[in-house]
């Protein structure tokens, strides 16, 4: 069994091997159609369950899920089918589907520790700590010596920043399972939360030395190293993890980011460029372009994007256009977008039209841009791209009151976006409401946390402009404390 670490919780998942399975796929599809001839609903469900077994034996979880969905459709009262469906959904990475399936299995049979443990772990993943505790304690009632719920309770404590309690739960598991990866990672994170980063890193390094193929432990080591500024340690861990998971797009991009931060630009470029060129970026082109915008020489990056964009899909053309706009090339961005979008506004072209309007506004054609933005927002009043573009246009042209209205809608839709909080604060200041501007900065710092440099920087400038520089030391201390808490938060 492999393990996935998601926002502080461990969830077990059976790895999917890539295998040639077309003959079986065709046979299974035929079987799914023929099973409708069975007489009773229970018999039909059992036949589909047999298809599930065969599909799993052939390493085909997609067909296995289809078969089980049919099985539970015919026999909704069989907890075995729902438990098996939960396991398949977990294998396919559908945590919501897995949770719902396990929840139904538990409704039908409250005495299944494996189901309760899965619900506990998935509840932690979703941030439902009270549910996670409840399910974990039910497992302990059925299996008092089972260490798995102790790990779950430890991750709940970690989420609640109760690091001492998390450490106790980890040690309790490690006392009986010295090589337990989940508990080791839990202990390392608890130690980091207690400002014992050296001990945390040493623990993970020692574990990885003895378990070099544990991708989850390598991921944790890389993450923790990066949080404490050890970029070389992060690079080493990510490199070893990438050798185990060479096709993981997100990992490749994270590794490239580490290389860029280390100044190894050529190696990072060699990693990211083929993904962009081939289109095999798993929907993460915008992340690759963000790295290029930050770390590549501007002229070289723009030239590469101009070369790649004509052959790209329409969706990727929009992403390349957005990059060009941010790179100070609004004319080139408009040239990419304009040929493929036009009024009237539809659900399909609303975002591209907003992007086109933003490019026009950056070239000083405010009237054209505003006409397009008004049309997009009349069709979809919550269009984020259009709201941001119109807010920025209003801010640039001195229309504070109009900017406030749009920025308020942005913050309501994206409460954890620091950029939009800054937009709202700037709008209030421009509209002559300085107290609301200050309140916006401070509320954003509290709501988002993580020592966001945009919010702290904006508030710092606000205080200086207001003649309140004597408050800057306190603000700097708050910034330092937020950074410390951000490193410890998982």
CSV table of C-alpha atoms in Angstrom, one decimal:
chain,number,residue,atom,x,y,z
A,1,UNK,CA,0.0,0.0,0.0
A,2,UNK,CA,1.2,3.5,-0.8
A,3,UNK,CA,0.3,6.6,1.2
A,4,UNK,CA,-0.7,10.0,0.3
A,5,UNK,CA,-0.1,13.0,2.5
A,6,UNK,CA,-2.8,15.6,2.0
A,7,UNK,CA,-2.9,18.7,4.3
A,8,UNK,CA,-1.6,16.9,7.3
A,9,UNK,CA,-3.5,13.6,7.1
A,10,UNK,CA,-2.4,10.2,5.9
A,11,UNK,CA,-4.7,8.3,3.5
A,12,UNK,CA,-3.8,4.9,2.2
A,13,UNK,CA,-4.1,4.3,-1.5
A,14,UNK,CA,-3.2,1.3,-3.6
A,15,UNK,CA,-0.8,2.3,-6.4
A,16,UNK,CA,-2.1,2.0,-9.9
A,17,UNK,CA,0.3,0.2,-12.3
A,18,UNK,CA,0.3,1.1,-15.9
A,19,UNK,CA,-0.6,-2.1,-17.8
A,20,UNK,CA,-1.9,-3.1,-21.2
A,21,UNK,CA,-5.5,-3.8,-20.5
A,22,UNK,CA,-7.5,-3.1,-23.7
A,23,UNK,CA,-8.7,-6.7,-24.3
A,24,UNK,CA,-10.0,-6.8,-20.7
A,25,UNK,CA,-11.5,-3.4,-21.0
A,26,UNK,CA,-13.5,-4.4,-24.1
A,27,UNK,CA,-14.6,-7.7,-22.4
A,28,UNK,CA,-15.6,-5.9,-19.3
A,29,UNK,CA,-17.6,-3.3,-21.2
A,30,UNK,CA,-19.5,-6.1,-22.9
A,31,UNK,CA,-20.1,-7.8,-19.6
A,32,UNK,CA,-21.5,-4.7,-18.1
A,33,UNK,CA,-24.0,-4.5,-20.9
A,34,UNK,CA,-25.0,-8.2,-20.8
A,35,UNK,CA,-25.5,-8.3,-17.0
A,36,UNK,CA,-28.8,-6.6,-17.4
A,37,UNK,CA,-30.3,-10.0,-18.3
A,38,UNK,CA,-29.9,-11.4,-14.7
A,39,UNK,CA,-33.2,-11.9,-12.9
A,40,UNK,CA,-33.0,-10.5,-9.4
A,41,UNK,CA,-31.5,-7.1,-8.4
A,42,UNK,CA,-29.2,-8.9,-5.9
A,43,UNK,CA,-28.0,-11.3,-8.6
A,44,UNK,CA,-27.3,-8.4,-11.0
A,45,UNK,CA,-25.3,-6.7,-8.2
A,46,UNK,CA,-23.3,-9.8,-7.5
A,47,UNK,CA,-22.4,-10.1,-11.2
A,48,UNK,CA,-21.2,-6.6,-11.3
A,49,UNK,CA,-19.2,-7.2,-8.1
A,50,UNK,CA,-17.5,-10.1,-9.9
A,51,UNK,CA,-16.6,-7.7,-12.8
A,52,UNK,CA,-15.1,-5.4,-10.1
A,53,UNK,CA,-13.0,-8.3,-8.8
A,54,UNK,CA,-11.7,-9.1,-12.3
A,55,UNK,CA,-11.0,-5.4,-13.1
A,56,UNK,CA,-9.0,-5.0,-9.9
A,57,UNK,CA,-7.1,-8.2,-10.7
A,58,UNK,CA,-6.2,-6.6,-14.0
A,59,UNK,CA,-5.3,-3.3,-12.4
A,60,UNK,CA,-8.1,-1.4,-14.0
A,61,UNK,CA,-9.7,0.8,-11.3
A,62,UNK,CA,-11.7,2.8,-13.7
A,63,UNK,CA,-13.6,-0.2,-14.9
A,64,UNK,CA,-13.8,-1.4,-11.2
A,65,UNK,CA,-15.5,1.8,-10.2
A,66,UNK,CA,-18.0,1.5,-13.1
A,67,UNK,CA,-18.8,-2.0,-12.1
A,68,UNK,CA,-19.3,-1.1,-8.4
A,69,UNK,CA,-21.4,1.9,-9.2
A,70,UNK,CA,-23.7,-0.5,-11.1
A,71,UNK,CA,-23.6,-3.0,-8.1
A,72,UNK,CA,-24.7,-0.4,-5.6
A,73,UNK,CA,-27.3,0.8,-8.0
A,74,UNK,CA,-28.9,-2.7,-7.9
A,75,UNK,CA,-28.2,-3.4,-4.2
A,76,UNK,CA,-27.8,-0.3,-2.1
A,77,UNK,CA,-27.9,-2.2,1.2
A,78,UNK,CA,-24.7,-4.2,0.8
A,79,UNK,CA,-21.9,-2.6,2.9
A,80,UNK,CA,-19.3,-4.7,1.2
A,81,UNK,CA,-20.0,-3.0,-2.2
A,82,UNK,CA,-19.8,0.5,-0.6
A,83,UNK,CA,-16.6,-0.3,1.2
A,84,UNK,CA,-15.0,-1.6,-2.0
A,85,UNK,CA,-16.3,1.5,-3.9
A,86,UNK,CA,-14.7,3.7,-1.3
A,87,UNK,CA,-11.4,1.9,-1.8
A,88,UNK,CA,-11.5,2.3,-5.6
A,89,UNK,CA,-12.4,6.0,-5.3
A,90,UNK,CA,-9.5,6.5,-3.0
A,91,UNK,CA,-7.2,4.7,-5.5
A,92,UNK,CA,-8.4,7.1,-8.2
A,93,UNK,CA,-7.8,10.1,-6.0
A,94,UNK,CA,-11.5,11.1,-5.6
A,95,UNK,CA,-11.6,11.8,-1.9
A,96,UNK,CA,-15.1,13.2,-1.9
A,97,UNK,CA,-16.4,10.1,-3.7
A,98,UNK,CA,-14.5,7.9,-1.3
A,99,UNK,CA,-15.9,9.7,1.8
A,100,UNK,CA,-19.5,9.4,0.5
A,101,UNK,CA,-19.0,5.6,-0.2
A,102,UNK,CA,-17.4,4.9,3.2
A,103,UNK,CA,-20.1,7.0,4.9
A,104,UNK,CA,-22.8,4.8,3.3
A,105,UNK,CA,-20.9,1.6,4.3
A,106,UNK,CA,-20.8,2.8,7.9
A,107,UNK,CA,-24.5,3.6,7.9
A,108,UNK,CA,-25.2,0.0,6.9
A,109,UNK,CA,-22.6,-1.5,9.3
A,110,UNK,CA,-21.2,0.4,12.3
A,111,UNK,CA,-18.7,-2.3,13.2
A,112,UNK,CA,-16.1,-2.0,10.5
A,113,UNK,CA,-12.8,-0.5,11.8
A,114,UNK,CA,-11.4,-0.2,8.3
A,115,UNK,CA,-14.3,2.0,7.2
A,116,UNK,CA,-14.2,4.1,10.3
A,117,UNK,CA,-10.5,4.6,10.0
A,118,UNK,CA,-10.9,5.7,6.3
A,119,UNK,CA,-13.6,8.1,7.4
A,120,UNK,CA,-11.4,9.5,10.1
A,121,UNK,CA,-8.5,10.1,7.8
A,122,UNK,CA,-10.6,11.6,5.1
A,123,UNK,CA,-12.3,13.9,7.6
A,124,UNK,CA,-8.8,15.3,8.6
A,125,UNK,CA,-8.1,15.8,4.9
A,126,UNK,CA,-11.3,17.9,4.6
A,127,UNK,CA,-10.6,19.8,7.7
A,128,UNK,CA,-13.5,18.3,9.7
A,129,UNK,CA,-11.5,17.6,12.9
A,130,UNK,CA,-14.5,16.9,15.1
A,131,UNK,CA,-15.7,14.2,12.7
A,132,UNK,CA,-12.1,12.8,12.5
A,133,UNK,CA,-11.9,12.5,16.3
A,134,UNK,CA,-15.3,10.9,16.5
A,135,UNK,CA,-14.5,8.2,13.9
A,136,UNK,CA,-11.0,7.6,15.3
A,137,UNK,CA,-12.4,7.0,18.8
A,138,UNK,CA,-14.9,4.6,17.4
A,139,UNK,CA,-12.0,2.6,15.9
A,140,UNK,CA,-10.3,2.6,19.3
A,141,UNK,CA,-13.5,1.2,20.9
A,142,UNK,CA,-13.4,-1.7,18.4
A,143,UNK,CA,-9.6,-2.1,18.4
A,144,UNK,CA,-8.1,-0.5,21.5
A,145,UNK,CA,-4.5,-1.5,20.4
A,146,UNK,CA,-4.8,-0.3,16.8
A,147,UNK,CA,-2.2,2.5,16.3
A,148,UNK,CA,-3.8,3.9,13.2
A,149,UNK,CA,-6.4,6.1,15.0
A,150,UNK,CA,-3.6,7.4,17.3
A,151,UNK,CA,-1.9,8.8,14.2
A,152,UNK,CA,-5.2,10.3,13.0
A,153,UNK,CA,-5.7,12.0,16.4
A,154,UNK,CA,-2.2,13.2,16.2
A,155,UNK,CA,-2.8,14.9,12.9
A,156,UNK,CA,-6.0,16.4,14.3
A,157,UNK,CA,-3.9,17.9,17.2
A,158,UNK,CA,-1.4,19.1,14.6
A,159,UNK,CA,-4.2,21.0,12.7
A,160,UNK,CA,-5.2,22.5,16.0
A,161,UNK,CA,-1.6,23.6,16.7
A,162,UNK,CA,-1.5,21.4,19.8
A,163,UNK,CA,2.0,20.2,19.1
A,164,UNK,CA,2.6,18.6,22.4
A,165,UNK,CA,-0.4,16.4,22.0
A,166,UNK,CA,0.5,15.5,18.4
A,167,UNK,CA,4.0,14.5,19.6
A,168,UNK,CA,2.5,12.2,22.3
A,169,UNK,CA,0.3,10.5,19.7
A,170,UNK,CA,3.2,10.0,17.4
A,171,UNK,CA,5.4,8.5,20.1
A,172,UNK,CA,2.6,6.2,21.2
A,173,UNK,CA,2.5,4.7,17.6
A,174,UNK,CA,6.3,4.6,17.2
A,175,UNK,CA,6.6,2.7,20.5
A,176,UNK,CA,4.9,-0.3,18.8
A,177,UNK,CA,5.8,0.5,15.2
A,178,UNK,CA,9.2,2.0,15.0
A,179,UNK,CA,9.2,2.2,11.2
A,180,UNK,CA,5.8,3.7,10.8
A,181,UNK,CA,6.1,6.4,8.1
A,182,UNK,CA,2.9,8.2,9.1
A,183,UNK,CA,3.8,8.5,12.7
A,184,UNK,CA,7.4,9.6,11.8
A,185,UNK,CA,6.1,12.4,9.6
A,186,UNK,CA,3.6,13.4,12.3
A,187,UNK,CA,6.4,13.5,14.9
A,188,UNK,CA,8.6,15.6,12.6
A,189,UNK,CA,5.8,18.1,12.0
A,190,UNK,CA,5.1,18.3,15.7
A,191,UNK,CA,8.7,19.0,16.5
A,192,UNK,CA,8.8,21.7,13.8
A,193,UNK,CA,5.7,23.2,15.4
A,194,UNK,CA,7.6,23.3,18.7
A,195,UNK,CA,10.5,25.2,17.0
A,196,UNK,CA,12.7,22.1,17.0
A,197,UNK,CA,13.4,22.2,13.3
A,198,UNK,CA,16.9,20.5,13.6
A,199,UNK,CA,15.4,17.6,15.4
A,200,UNK,CA,12.5,17.3,12.9
A,201,UNK,CA,14.9,17.3,9.9
A,202,UNK,CA,17.2,14.8,11.6
A,203,UNK,CA,14.3,12.5,12.2
A,204,UNK,CA,13.2,12.6,8.6
A,205,UNK,CA,16.7,12.2,7.2
A,206,UNK,CA,17.3,9.2,9.4
A,207,UNK,CA,14.0,7.6,8.3
A,208,UNK,CA,14.6,8.3,4.6
A,209,UNK,CA,18.1,6.8,4.9
A,210,UNK,CA,16.5,3.5,6.0
A,211,UNK,CA,13.6,3.8,3.7
A,212,UNK,CA,14.9,5.4,0.5
A,213,UNK,CA,11.8,4.4,-1.6
A,214,UNK,CA,9.2,6.0,0.7
A,215,UNK,CA,8.0,8.9,-1.5
A,216,UNK,CA,5.7,10.3,1.2
A,217,UNK,CA,8.7,10.7,3.7
A,218,UNK,CA,10.8,12.2,0.9
A,219,UNK,CA,8.0,14.7,0.2
A,220,UNK,CA,7.8,15.6,3.9
A,221,UNK,CA,11.6,16.0,4.1
A,222,UNK,CA,11.6,18.3,1.0
A,223,UNK,CA,8.7,20.4,2.3
A,224,UNK,CA,10.2,20.8,5.8
A,225,UNK,CA,13.6,21.6,4.4
A,226,UNK,CA,12.1,24.3,2.2
A,227,UNK,CA,10.2,25.8,5.0
A,228,UNK,CA,13.4,26.4,6.9
A,229,UNK,CA,15.4,27.7,4.0
A,230,UNK,CA,17.4,24.6,3.3
A,231,UNK,CA,17.0,24.7,-0.4
A,232,UNK,CA,19.8,22.2,-1.1
A,233,UNK,CA,18.1,19.7,1.3
A,234,UNK,CA,14.8,20.4,-0.5
A,235,UNK,CA,16.4,19.8,-3.9
A,236,UNK,CA,18.0,16.5,-2.8
A,237,UNK,CA,14.7,15.2,-1.4
A,238,UNK,CA,12.7,16.2,-4.4
A,239,UNK,CA,15.3,14.8,-6.8
A,240,UNK,CA,15.0,11.4,-5.1
A,241,UNK,CA,11.2,11.6,-5.0
A,242,UNK,CA,11.1,12.5,-8.7
A,243,UNK,CA,13.2,9.4,-9.5
A,244,UNK,CA,10.4,7.4,-7.9
A,245,UNK,CA,7.6,9.4,-9.6
A,246,UNK,CA,9.0,10.7,-12.8
A,247,UNK,CA,5.6,11.4,-14.4
A,248,UNK,CA,4.3,13.5,-11.5
A,249,UNK,CA,3.7,16.9,-13.1
A,250,UNK,CA,3.2,18.8,-9.8
A,251,UNK,CA,6.4,17.3,-8.4
A,252,UNK,CA,8.4,18.3,-11.5
A,253,UNK,CA,7.2,21.8,-11.3
A,254,UNK,CA,8.0,22.0,-7.5
A,255,UNK,CA,11.4,20.6,-8.2
A,256,UNK,CA,11.9,23.2,-11.0
A,257,UNK,CA,10.9,26.0,-8.6
A,258,UNK,CA,13.6,24.8,-6.1
A,259,UNK,CA,16.2,24.7,-8.9
A,260,UNK,CA,15.3,28.2,-9.9
A,261,UNK,CA,15.6,29.4,-6.3
A,262,UNK,CA,19.0,27.8,-6.1
A,263,UNK,CA,20.1,29.7,-9.2
A,264,UNK,CA,20.2,26.6,-11.3
A,265,UNK,CA,18.2,28.2,-14.1
A,266,UNK,CA,19.4,26.0,-17.0
A,267,UNK,CA,18.4,22.8,-15.2
A,268,UNK,CA,15.0,24.3,-14.3
A,269,UNK,CA,14.4,25.5,-17.8
A,270,UNK,CA,15.3,22.0,-19.2
A,271,UNK,CA,12.7,20.6,-16.9
A,272,UNK,CA,9.8,23.0,-17.6
A,273,UNK,CA,10.3,23.8,-21.3
A,274,UNK,CA,9.5,20.3,-22.6
A,275,UNK,CA,6.3,20.2,-20.6
A,276,UNK,CA,5.1,23.5,-22.2
A,277,UNK,CA,6.3,22.6,-25.6
A,278,UNK,CA,4.5,19.2,-25.7
A,279,UNK,CA,1.4,20.4,-23.9
A,280,UNK,CA,1.9,17.6,-21.4
A,281,UNK,CA,1.7,19.9,-18.4
A,282,UNK,CA,-1.3,18.4,-16.7
A,283,UNK,CA,-3.2,21.7,-16.7
A,284,UNK,CA,-0.3,23.4,-14.9
A,285,UNK,CA,1.0,25.6,-17.7
A,286,UNK,CA,0.2,28.8,-15.7
A,287,UNK,CA,2.5,27.6,-13.0
A,288,UNK,CA,5.3,27.0,-15.5
A,289,UNK,CA,4.8,30.4,-17.0
A,290,UNK,CA,4.8,31.9,-13.5
A,291,UNK,CA,8.2,30.5,-12.9
A,292,UNK,CA,9.5,31.8,-16.2
A,293,UNK,CA,8.1,35.3,-15.4
A,294,UNK,CA,9.9,35.3,-12.1
A,295,UNK,CA,13.2,33.7,-12.9
A,296,UNK,CA,13.9,33.6,-16.7
A,297,UNK,CA,15.4,36.7,-18.5
A,298,UNK,CA,12.3,38.6,-19.6
A,299,UNK,CA,13.3,38.9,-23.3
A,300,UNK,CA,14.1,35.2,-23.6
A,301,UNK,CA,10.9,34.1,-21.9
A,302,UNK,CA,8.8,36.4,-24.1
A,303,UNK,CA,10.5,35.1,-27.2
A,304,UNK,CA,9.9,31.5,-26.2
A,305,UNK,CA,6.2,32.2,-25.4
A,306,UNK,CA,5.8,33.8,-28.8
A,307,UNK,CA,7.3,30.7,-30.4
A,308,UNK,CA,5.1,28.3,-28.5
A,309,UNK,CA,1.8,30.1,-28.5
A,310,UNK,CA,0.8,29.6,-32.2
A,311,UNK,CA,0.8,25.8,-31.9
A,312,UNK,CA,-0.9,25.7,-28.5
A,313,UNK,CA,-4.5,24.8,-27.8
A,314,UNK,CA,-7.0,27.7,-27.5
A,315,UNK,CA,-7.0,27.3,-23.7
A,316,UNK,CA,-3.2,27.5,-23.5
A,317,UNK,CA,-3.2,30.4,-25.9
A,318,UNK,CA,-5.2,32.3,-23.3
A,319,UNK,CA,-2.6,31.4,-20.7
A,320,UNK,CA,0.3,32.5,-22.9
A,321,UNK,CA,-1.6,35.8,-23.5
A,322,UNK,CA,-1.9,36.3,-19.8
A,323,UNK,CA,1.8,35.8,-19.4
A,324,UNK,CA,2.6,38.3,-22.2
A,325,UNK,CA,0.3,40.8,-20.6
A,326,UNK,CA,2.1,40.4,-17.2
A,327,UNK,CA,5.4,40.6,-19.0
A,328,UNK,CA,4.6,44.0,-20.3
A,329,UNK,CA,3.5,42.9,-23.8
A,330,UNK,CA,-0.2,43.7,-23.9
A,331,UNK,CA,-0.2,44.2,-27.7
A,332,UNK,CA,1.2,40.6,-28.2
A,333,UNK,CA,-1.4,39.4,-25.7
A,334,UNK,CA,-4.2,41.1,-27.7
A,335,UNK,CA,-2.9,39.6,-30.9
A,336,UNK,CA,-3.3,36.1,-29.5
A,337,UNK,CA,-6.8,36.6,-28.0
A,338,UNK,CA,-8.6,38.9,-30.5
A,339,UNK,CA,-8.8,36.4,-33.4
A,340,UNK,CA,-10.5,33.8,-31.3
A,341,UNK,CA,-13.1,35.8,-29.3
A,342,UNK,CA,-15.8,38.3,-30.1
A,343,UNK,CA,-19.1,39.6,-28.7
A,344,UNK,CA,-21.8,38.6,-27.7
A,345,UNK,CA,-20.6,37.2,-24.4
A,346,UNK,CA,-21.2,33.5,-23.7
A,347,UNK,CA,-20.1,31.2,-21.0
A,348,UNK,CA,-17.3,29.9,-23.2
A,349,UNK,CA,-15.8,33.3,-24.1
A,350,UNK,CA,-16.5,35.4,-21.0
A,351,UNK,CA,-13.0,34.9,-19.5
A,352,UNK,CA,-11.1,35.4,-22.8
A,353,UNK,CA,-13.1,38.6,-23.5
A,354,UNK,CA,-12.1,39.9,-20.0
A,355,UNK,CA,-8.5,39.1,-20.8
A,356,UNK,CA,-8.8,40.9,-24.1
A,357,UNK,CA,-10.2,43.9,-22.3
A,358,UNK,CA,-7.4,43.9,-19.8
A,359,UNK,CA,-4.9,43.9,-22.6
A,360,UNK,CA,-6.7,46.9,-24.2
A,361,UNK,CA,-6.7,48.8,-20.9
A,362,UNK,CA,-2.9,48.3,-20.5
A,363,UNK,CA,-2.5,49.9,-23.9
A,364,UNK,CA,-4.5,53.0,-22.7
A,365,UNK,CA,-7.7,52.1,-24.6
A,366,UNK,CA,-9.9,52.4,-21.5
A,367,UNK,CA,-13.2,53.1,-23.3
A,368,UNK,CA,-12.9,49.9,-25.4
A,369,UNK,CA,-11.8,47.9,-22.4
A,370,UNK,CA,-14.6,49.2,-20.2
A,371,UNK,CA,-17.2,48.4,-22.8
A,372,UNK,CA,-16.1,44.8,-23.0
A,373,UNK,CA,-15.8,44.5,-19.2
A,374,UNK,CA,-19.3,45.9,-18.7
A,375,UNK,CA,-20.6,43.4,-21.2
A,376,UNK,CA,-18.9,40.5,-19.5
A,377,UNK,CA,-20.1,41.5,-16.0
A,378,UNK,CA,-23.6,42.1,-17.3
A,379,UNK,CA,-23.6,38.5,-18.4
A,380,UNK,CA,-21.7,37.1,-15.4
A,381,UNK,CA,-21.6,39.5,-12.5
A,382,UNK,CA,-19.2,37.3,-10.6
A,383,UNK,CA,-16.6,36.9,-13.3
A,384,UNK,CA,-13.3,37.2,-11.3
A,385,UNK,CA,-11.1,38.1,-14.2
A,386,UNK,CA,-13.4,40.9,-15.4
A,387,UNK,CA,-13.9,42.2,-11.8
A,388,UNK,CA,-10.2,42.4,-11.3
A,389,UNK,CA,-9.6,44.1,-14.6
A,390,UNK,CA,-12.3,46.6,-14.0
A,391,UNK,CA,-11.2,47.3,-10.5
A,392,UNK,CA,-7.6,47.9,-11.7
A,393,UNK,CA,-8.9,50.2,-14.5
A,394,UNK,CA,-10.9,52.2,-11.9
A,395,UNK,CA,-7.9,52.4,-9.6
A,396,UNK,CA,-5.6,53.6,-12.3
A,397,UNK,CA,-8.1,56.2,-13.5
A,398,UNK,CA,-8.9,57.6,-10.0
A,399,UNK,CA,-12.4,56.2,-9.7
A,400,UNK,CA,-12.3,55.1,-6.1
A,401,UNK,CA,-16.0,54.6,-5.4
A,402,UNK,CA,-16.5,52.4,-8.4
A,403,UNK,CA,-13.4,50.4,-7.5
A,404,UNK,CA,-14.7,49.8,-4.0
A,405,UNK,CA,-17.9,48.2,-5.3
A,406,UNK,CA,-16.0,45.7,-7.5
A,407,UNK,CA,-13.3,45.1,-5.0
A,408,UNK,CA,-15.8,44.2,-2.3
A,409,UNK,CA,-17.3,41.6,-4.6
A,410,UNK,CA,-13.8,40.2,-5.3
A,411,UNK,CA,-13.0,39.8,-1.6
A,412,UNK,CA,-16.4,38.2,-0.9
A,413,UNK,CA,-15.7,35.7,-3.7
A,414,UNK,CA,-12.0,35.2,-2.9
A,415,UNK,CA,-11.5,35.9,0.8
A,416,UNK,CA,-8.1,34.3,0.9
A,417,UNK,CA,-6.7,36.3,-2.0
A,418,UNK,CA,-4.2,38.8,-0.7
A,419,UNK,CA,-4.2,40.6,-4.1
A,420,UNK,CA,-7.9,41.3,-3.9
A,421,UNK,CA,-7.6,42.5,-0.2
A,422,UNK,CA,-5.0,45.0,-1.4
A,423,UNK,CA,-7.2,46.1,-4.2
A,424,UNK,CA,-10.0,46.8,-1.8
A,425,UNK,CA,-7.7,48.7,0.6
A,426,UNK,CA,-6.4,50.9,-2.2
A,427,UNK,CA,-10.0,51.5,-3.4
A,428,UNK,CA,-11.0,52.7,0.1
A,429,UNK,CA,-8.0,55.0,0.3
A,430,UNK,CA,-8.7,56.4,-3.1
A,431,UNK,CA,-12.4,56.9,-2.1
A,432,UNK,CA,-11.3,58.9,1.0
A,433,UNK,CA,-12.0,56.2,3.6
A,434,UNK,CA,-8.6,55.7,5.2
A,435,UNK,CA,-10.0,53.9,8.3
A,436,UNK,CA,-11.7,51.3,6.1
A,437,UNK,CA,-8.5,50.9,4.1
A,438,UNK,CA,-6.5,50.2,7.3
A,439,UNK,CA,-9.2,47.8,8.6
A,440,UNK,CA,-9.0,45.9,5.3
A,441,UNK,CA,-5.2,45.4,5.5
A,442,UNK,CA,-5.5,44.3,9.2
A,443,UNK,CA,-8.4,42.0,8.6
A,444,UNK,CA,-6.6,40.4,5.6
A,445,UNK,CA,-3.5,39.7,7.7
A,446,UNK,CA,-5.7,38.0,10.4
A,447,UNK,CA,-7.8,36.1,7.9
A,448,UNK,CA,-5.1,34.9,5.5
A,449,UNK,CA,-2.1,34.6,7.8
A,450,UNK,CA,1.2,33.2,6.5
A,451,UNK,CA,2.9,36.6,6.8
A,452,UNK,CA,1.8,37.6,3.3
A,453,UNK,CA,4.2,40.2,2.0
A,454,UNK,CA,1.6,42.0,-0.1
A,455,UNK,CA,-0.7,42.8,2.9
A,456,UNK,CA,2.1,43.6,5.3
A,457,UNK,CA,3.8,45.8,2.6
A,458,UNK,CA,0.6,47.6,1.8
A,459,UNK,CA,-0.1,48.3,5.5
A,460,UNK,CA,3.5,49.4,6.0
A,461,UNK,CA,3.2,52.0,3.1
A,462,UNK,CA,-0.2,53.1,4.5
A,463,UNK,CA,1.2,53.8,7.9
A,464,UNK,CA,4.2,55.7,6.5
A,465,UNK,CA,1.9,57.8,4.3
A,466,UNK,CA,-0.3,58.5,7.3
A,467,UNK,CA,2.6,59.7,9.4
A,468,UNK,CA,2.5,56.8,11.8
A,469,UNK,CA,6.0,55.4,11.3
A,470,UNK,CA,6.3,54.8,15.0
A,471,UNK,CA,4.0,51.8,14.6
A,472,UNK,CA,6.3,50.1,12.1
A,473,UNK,CA,8.4,48.1,14.8
A,474,UNK,CA,5.2,46.5,16.1
A,475,UNK,CA,4.1,45.7,12.6
A,476,UNK,CA,7.5,44.1,11.9
A,477,UNK,CA,7.3,42.0,15.0
A,478,UNK,CA,3.8,40.8,13.9
A,479,UNK,CA,5.3,39.9,10.5
A,480,UNK,CA,8.1,37.8,12.1
A,481,UNK,CA,5.6,36.0,14.4
A,482,UNK,CA,3.3,35.3,11.4
A,483,UNK,CA,6.2,33.8,9.5
A,484,UNK,CA,7.0,31.6,12.5
A,485,UNK,CA,3.4,30.4,12.7
A,486,UNK,CA,3.3,29.8,9.0
A,487,UNK,CA,6.3,27.5,9.1
A,488,UNK,CA,4.7,25.5,11.9
A,489,UNK,CA,1.2,25.3,10.2
A,490,UNK,CA,0.5,22.2,8.1
